[in-house]
mmCIF file of C-alpha atoms in Angstrom:
data_model
loop_
_atom_site.group_PDB
_atom_site.id
_atom_site.type_symbol
_atom_site.label_atom_id
_atom_site.label_comp_id
_atom_site.label_asym_id
_atom_site.label_seq_id
_atom_site.Cartn_x
_atom_site.Cartn_y
_atom_site.Cartn_z
ATOM 1 C CA GLY I 18 73.374 73.613 74.392
ATOM 2 C CA GLY I 19 75.400 76.658 75.499
ATOM 3 C CA ALA I 20 76.653 74.918 78.627
ATOM 4 C CA GLU I 21 77.696 71.845 76.659
ATOM 5 C CA SER I 22 79.535 73.806 73.969
ATOM 6 C CA GLY I 23 81.269 75.957 76.596
ATOM 7 C CA GLY I 24 82.355 72.946 78.616
ATOM 8 C CA GLY I 25 81.021 74.481 81.842
ATOM 9 C CA ARG I 26 78.096 74.005 84.171
ATOM 10 C CA PRO I 27 75.157 76.436 84.110
ATOM 11 C CA LEU I 28 75.285 79.115 86.805
ATOM 12 C CA LEU I 29 72.231 80.397 88.673
ATOM 13 C CA VAL I 30 72.717 83.768 90.346
ATOM 14 C CA LEU I 31 70.334 84.715 93.174
ATOM 15 C CA ILE I 32 70.352 88.371 94.176
ATOM 16 C CA ASP I 33 68.768 89.654 97.373
ATOM 17 C CA ARG I 34 67.018 92.919 96.585
ATOM 18 C CA ASN I 35 68.099 94.215 99.992
ATOM 19 C CA SER I 36 71.766 93.806 99.087
ATOM 20 C CA ASP I 37 73.880 96.848 98.326
ATOM 21 C CA LEU I 38 74.576 96.542 94.609
ATOM 22 C CA VAL I 39 75.731 100.129 94.159
ATOM 23 C CA THR I 40 78.935 100.068 96.233
ATOM 24 C CA PRO I 41 80.775 97.424 94.151
ATOM 25 C CA LEU I 42 79.955 99.380 90.969
ATOM 26 C CA HIS I 43 80.617 102.867 92.320
ATOM 27 C CA HIS I 44 83.854 104.495 91.118
ATOM 28 C CA THR I 45 85.950 105.491 94.088
ATOM 29 C CA SER I 46 88.664 107.959 95.058
ATOM 30 C CA THR I 47 90.934 106.217 97.584
ATOM 31 C CA TYR I 48 94.455 104.942 96.899
ATOM 32 C CA GLN I 49 93.943 101.199 97.386
ATOM 33 C CA ALA I 50 90.574 101.140 95.621
ATOM 34 C CA LEU I 51 91.907 103.035 92.605
ATOM 35 C CA VAL I 52 94.888 100.691 92.332
ATOM 36 C CA ASP I 53 92.409 97.811 92.291
ATOM 37 C CA ASP I 54 90.213 99.578 89.738
ATOM 38 C CA VAL I 55 92.654 100.970 87.192
ATOM 39 C CA LEU I 56 95.865 98.892 87.413
ATOM 40 C CA ASP I 57 96.679 95.300 86.504
ATOM 41 C CA HIS I 58 97.364 93.355 89.699
ATOM 42 C CA LYS I 59 97.315 89.898 91.222
ATOM 43 C CA ALA I 60 98.203 88.727 94.737
ATOM 44 C CA ASN I 61 99.479 92.215 95.728
ATOM 45 C CA ARG I 62 101.763 92.360 92.665
ATOM 46 C CA ILE I 63 101.081 95.356 90.425
ATOM 47 C CA THR I 64 102.090 95.422 86.772
ATOM 48 C CA VAL I 65 102.528 98.751 84.998
ATOM 49 C CA ILE I 66 104.035 99.979 81.741
ATOM 50 C CA GLU I 67 106.779 102.579 82.143
ATOM 51 C CA GLY I 68 108.392 103.973 79.019
ATOM 52 C CA GLY I 69 107.202 100.994 77.003
ATOM 53 C CA THR I 70 108.681 98.539 79.515
ATOM 54 C CA LYS I 71 106.593 96.270 81.735
ATOM 55 C CA LYS I 72 107.489 96.563 85.419
ATOM 56 C CA THR I 73 106.108 94.877 88.517
ATOM 57 C CA TYR I 74 105.868 96.150 92.075
ATOM 58 C CA ASP I 75 104.983 94.152 95.174
ATOM 59 C CA LEU I 76 102.767 95.814 97.756
ATOM 60 C CA ASP I 77 103.231 94.660 101.345
ATOM 61 C CA PRO I 78 99.977 95.353 103.228
ATOM 62 C CA ASP I 79 101.580 94.486 106.572
ATOM 63 C CA GLY I 80 105.183 95.704 106.279
ATOM 64 C CA ASP I 81 104.751 98.894 104.274
ATOM 65 C CA PRO I 82 103.987 101.837 106.593
ATOM 66 C CA PHE I 83 103.049 104.181 103.751
ATOM 67 C CA PHE I 84 100.520 101.787 102.250
ATOM 68 C CA THR I 85 99.133 100.986 105.702
ATOM 69 C CA GLY I 86 98.753 104.660 106.475
ATOM 70 C CA TYR I 87 97.298 105.889 103.187
ATOM 71 C CA LYS I 88 95.559 103.013 101.423
ATOM 72 C CA PHE I 89 92.157 104.304 102.564
ATOM 73 C CA SER I 90 93.045 107.977 101.997
ATOM 74 C CA PRO I 91 91.769 110.092 99.090
ATOM 75 C CA PHE I 92 94.066 109.726 96.107
ATOM 76 C CA PRO I 93 95.286 113.375 96.074
ATOM 77 C CA GLU I 94 96.135 113.082 99.781
ATOM 78 C CA ALA I 95 98.198 109.944 99.136
ATOM 79 C CA ILE I 96 100.090 111.691 96.314
ATOM 80 C CA GLU I 97 100.849 114.692 98.524
ATOM 81 C CA ALA I 98 101.948 112.498 101.436
ATOM 82 C CA ASN I 99 104.189 110.428 99.183
ATOM 83 C CA GLY I 100 105.983 113.513 97.896
ATOM 84 C CA ARG I 101 106.367 114.917 101.394
ATOM 85 C CA GLU I 102 107.657 111.692 102.969
ATOM 86 C CA LEU I 103 109.992 110.912 100.075
ATOM 87 C CA ALA I 104 111.541 114.386 100.307
ATOM 88 C CA ASP I 105 112.013 113.939 104.057
ATOM 89 C CA VAL I 106 113.641 110.504 103.873
ATOM 90 C CA THR I 107 115.858 111.614 100.963
ATOM 91 C CA ARG I 108 117.058 114.529 103.079
ATOM 92 C CA ARG I 109 117.783 112.233 106.038
ATOM 93 C CA VAL I 110 119.711 109.770 103.863
ATOM 94 C CA GLY I 111 121.759 112.641 102.493
ATOM 95 C CA GLU I 112 122.555 113.900 105.990
ATOM 96 C CA VAL I 113 123.721 110.483 107.164
ATOM 97 C CA LYS I 114 125.912 109.971 104.110
ATOM 98 C CA SER I 115 127.416 113.450 104.492
ATOM 99 C CA LYS I 116 128.297 112.766 108.126
ATOM 100 C CA ALA I 117 129.866 109.433 107.231
ATOM 101 C CA GLN I 118 131.941 110.941 104.432
ATOM 102 C CA ALA I 119 133.092 113.791 106.661
ATOM 103 C CA ASN I 120 134.323 111.326 109.304
ATOM 104 C CA GLY I 121 136.076 108.911 106.952
ATOM 105 C CA ASN I 122 135.987 105.340 108.270
ATOM 106 C CA VAL I 123 133.070 105.509 110.680
ATOM 107 C CA PRO I 124 133.723 102.283 112.680
ATOM 108 C CA ASP I 125 137.374 103.279 113.300
ATOM 109 C CA ALA I 126 136.385 106.769 114.367
ATOM 110 C CA VAL I 127 133.800 105.413 116.815
ATOM 111 C CA THR I 128 136.287 102.934 118.320
ATOM 112 C CA ALA I 129 139.011 105.514 118.764
ATOM 113 C CA HIS I 130 136.778 108.274 120.090
ATOM 114 C CA PRO I 131 133.717 106.770 121.790
ATOM 115 C CA ASP I 132 132.287 110.105 122.843
ATOM 116 C CA ALA I 133 128.745 111.417 122.391
ATOM 117 C CA GLY I 134 129.449 112.818 118.938
ATOM 118 C CA THR I 135 130.766 109.593 117.479
ATOM 119 C CA SER I 136 128.045 107.673 119.264
ATOM 120 C CA ASP I 137 125.434 109.819 117.543
ATOM 121 C CA LEU I 138 127.228 109.277 114.237
ATOM 122 C CA ALA I 139 127.272 105.518 114.704
ATOM 123 C CA SER I 140 123.572 105.579 115.529
ATOM 124 C CA ALA I 141 122.875 107.609 112.402
ATOM 125 C CA VAL I 142 124.891 105.228 110.235
ATOM 126 C CA ASP I 143 123.114 102.242 111.787
ATOM 127 C CA SER I 144 119.813 103.798 110.739
ATOM 128 C CA LEU I 145 120.906 104.068 107.098
ATOM 129 C CA PRO I 146 119.722 100.606 105.897
ATOM 130 C CA ALA I 147 116.226 101.249 107.268
ATOM 131 C CA LEU I 148 116.172 104.710 105.698
ATOM 132 C CA LEU I 149 117.239 103.312 102.337
ATOM 133 C CA GLN I 150 114.546 100.627 102.526
ATOM 134 C CA ARG I 151 111.963 103.271 103.382
ATOM 135 C CA LYS I 152 113.163 105.406 100.453
ATOM 136 C CA LYS I 153 112.880 102.419 98.106
ATOM 137 C CA GLN I 154 109.291 101.760 99.244
ATOM 138 C CA LEU I 155 108.307 105.395 98.773
ATOM 139 C CA GLU I 156 109.874 105.488 95.303
ATOM 140 C CA MET I 157 107.861 102.394 94.420
ATOM 141 C CA HIS I 158 104.686 104.169 95.550
ATOM 142 C CA THR I 159 105.668 107.165 93.427
ATOM 143 C CA CYS I 160 105.696 104.884 90.368
ATOM 144 C CA VAL I 161 102.409 103.197 91.326
ATOM 145 C CA LEU I 162 100.721 106.525 92.034
ATOM 146 C CA GLN I 163 101.935 107.915 88.711
ATOM 147 C CA ALA I 164 100.646 104.878 86.812
ATOM 148 C CA ALA I 165 97.281 105.099 88.565
ATOM 149 C CA MET I 166 97.086 108.853 87.994
ATOM 150 C CA THR I 167 97.671 108.346 84.258
ATOM 151 C CA GLN I 168 94.792 105.873 84.043
ATOM 152 C CA VAL I 169 92.544 108.043 86.210
ATOM 153 C CA ALA I 170 93.111 111.000 83.891
ATOM 154 C CA GLN I 171 92.677 108.991 80.688
ATOM 155 C CA ARG I 172 89.405 107.481 81.894
ATOM 156 C CA ASP I 173 88.001 110.647 83.521
ATOM 157 C CA VAL I 174 87.452 108.660 86.706
ATOM 158 C CA PRO I 175 86.798 111.793 88.849
ATOM 159 C CA LEU I 176 83.821 112.707 86.636
ATOM 160 C CA TYR I 177 82.276 109.278 87.106
ATOM 161 C CA PHE I 178 82.991 109.280 90.834
ATOM 162 C CA GLU I 179 81.400 112.693 91.355
ATOM 163 C CA PHE I 180 78.324 111.864 89.268
ATOM 164 C CA GLU I 181 77.743 108.520 91.006
ATOM 165 C CA HIS I 182 78.320 110.091 94.414
ATOM 166 C CA GLU I 183 75.680 112.706 93.642
ATOM 167 C CA LEU I 184 73.296 109.965 92.560
ATOM 168 C CA VAL I 185 73.628 107.897 95.736
ATOM 169 C CA THR I 186 73.502 110.932 98.044
ATOM 170 C CA GLY I 187 70.213 112.159 96.533
ATOM 171 C CA HIS I 188 71.566 115.227 94.758
ATOM 172 C CA TYR I 189 69.293 114.550 91.771
ATOM 173 C CA LYS I 190 66.301 113.422 93.816
ATOM 174 C CA ASN I 191 64.189 116.406 92.794
ATOM 175 C CA ASP I 192 65.670 116.747 89.319
ATOM 176 C CA PRO I 193 65.790 113.325 87.612
ATOM 177 C CA ALA I 194 65.960 114.972 84.182
ATOM 178 C CA ALA I 195 69.300 116.537 85.125
ATOM 179 C CA ALA I 196 70.622 113.150 86.217
ATOM 180 C CA LYS I 197 69.600 111.612 82.918
ATOM 181 C CA GLN I 198 71.193 114.431 80.919
ATOM 182 C CA GLN I 199 74.427 114.245 82.909
ATOM 183 C CA LEU I 200 74.663 110.510 82.252
ATOM 184 C CA LEU I 201 73.875 110.981 78.568
ATOM 185 C CA ASP I 202 76.728 113.481 78.365
ATOM 186 C CA LEU I 203 79.091 111.009 80.056
ATOM 187 C CA VAL I 204 78.247 107.983 77.939
ATOM 188 C CA SER I 205 78.165 109.976 74.690
ATOM 189 C CA HIS I 206 81.627 111.451 75.246
ATOM 190 C CA THR I 207 84.055 109.386 73.187
ATOM 191 C CA GLY I 208 87.224 110.857 74.682
ATOM 192 C CA GLY I 209 86.903 109.722 78.274
ATOM 193 C CA GLY I 210 85.817 106.649 80.174
ATOM 194 C CA SER I 211 86.030 103.049 79.072
ATOM 195 C CA ALA I 212 82.999 101.017 78.051
ATOM 196 C CA ALA I 213 83.101 99.424 81.516
ATOM 197 C CA ASP I 214 83.138 102.868 83.191
ATOM 198 C CA LYS I 215 80.053 103.907 81.246
ATOM 199 C CA LEU I 216 78.242 100.661 81.981
ATOM 200 C CA ARG I 217 78.997 101.031 85.692
ATOM 201 C CA ALA I 218 77.677 104.589 85.737
ATOM 202 C CA THR I 219 74.543 103.439 83.920
ATOM 203 C CA ALA I 220 74.020 100.614 86.420
ATOM 204 C CA VAL I 221 74.452 103.000 89.365
ATOM 205 C CA TYR I 222 71.942 105.359 87.756
ATOM 206 C CA CYS I 223 69.397 102.565 87.347
ATOM 207 C CA LEU I 224 69.904 101.340 90.927
ATOM 208 C CA ALA I 225 69.987 104.741 92.631
ATOM 209 C CA THR I 226 67.085 106.428 90.824
ATOM 210 C CA ARG I 227 63.558 105.626 89.758
ATOM 211 C CA ALA I 228 64.391 105.947 86.110
ATOM 212 C CA SER I 229 61.626 104.968 83.717
ATOM 213 C CA GLY I 230 62.047 102.279 81.109
ATOM 214 C CA ALA I 231 62.044 104.944 78.424
ATOM 215 C CA ASP I 232 64.857 106.850 80.147
ATOM 216 C CA VAL I 233 66.960 103.689 80.452
ATOM 217 C CA ASP I 234 66.327 102.875 76.780
ATOM 218 C CA ASP I 235 67.529 106.365 75.775
ATOM 219 C CA ILE I 236 70.730 105.922 77.779
ATOM 220 C CA LEU I 237 71.380 102.426 76.420
ATOM 221 C CA THR I 238 70.905 103.736 72.884
ATOM 222 C CA ALA I 239 73.422 106.513 73.530
ATOM 223 C CA LEU I 240 75.792 103.984 75.080
ATOM 224 C CA THR I 241 75.512 101.682 72.060
ATOM 225 C CA ASP I 242 76.074 104.578 69.649
ATOM 226 C CA ALA I 243 79.176 105.684 71.581
ATOM 227 C CA TYR I 244 80.561 102.145 71.614
ATOM 228 C CA GLU I 245 80.041 101.730 67.854
ATOM 229 C CA ALA I 246 81.616 105.141 67.176
ATOM 230 C CA ALA I 247 84.661 104.212 69.257
ATOM 231 C CA ALA I 248 84.979 100.861 67.502
ATOM 232 C CA THR I 249 84.770 102.561 64.095
ATOM 233 C CA ALA I 250 87.408 105.109 65.073
ATOM 234 C CA ALA I 251 89.742 102.374 66.285
ATOM 235 C CA ALA I 252 89.346 100.288 63.114
#
């Protein structure tokens, strides 16, 4: 009946118990993974809201040296590297433009005085388009990183990442009650974490521990109460 009314075919999902079900659910901390997790994207095109305006940015996995170099890096490291590299390329662009302005018409100066100094100047000016393109890419990453950072902060992603990491690394192995209480605190907190974040943390808890049915029921009850409270507050 459900399949007919939905206009689709029934779907049977077979899950191998030896498969790693935790990793796809686990919150992460790297640049590329967080972009995938917290931002709207499709086919390497990211859509963000800046100042009430929708903007799109295209990531180039092959032609973008910053993304290639830092997509698997921890998010704070990518932010720091972006600031450092953007400051460096901005300084280099400024130096090239200053040299060009000081020498007036650069091509004429090079033709009239083809010595080492003008040769160096011509080389610097020739590098300007590439520097400007690099600067544009880094500025795009600044916007993407800022948008991701906003979502990470609003959803308390680091708290979920740290808790789930402790679960899968056995931190709570000898203290399951502490794991349960930590999760109850997370799912009961109405100010941070989306419903999906809380469900993912609950799933990781169930998969990574030997939680009893009663413990899972307590967590699901807390999760339901938090969801209803959030829905009431939003109404």
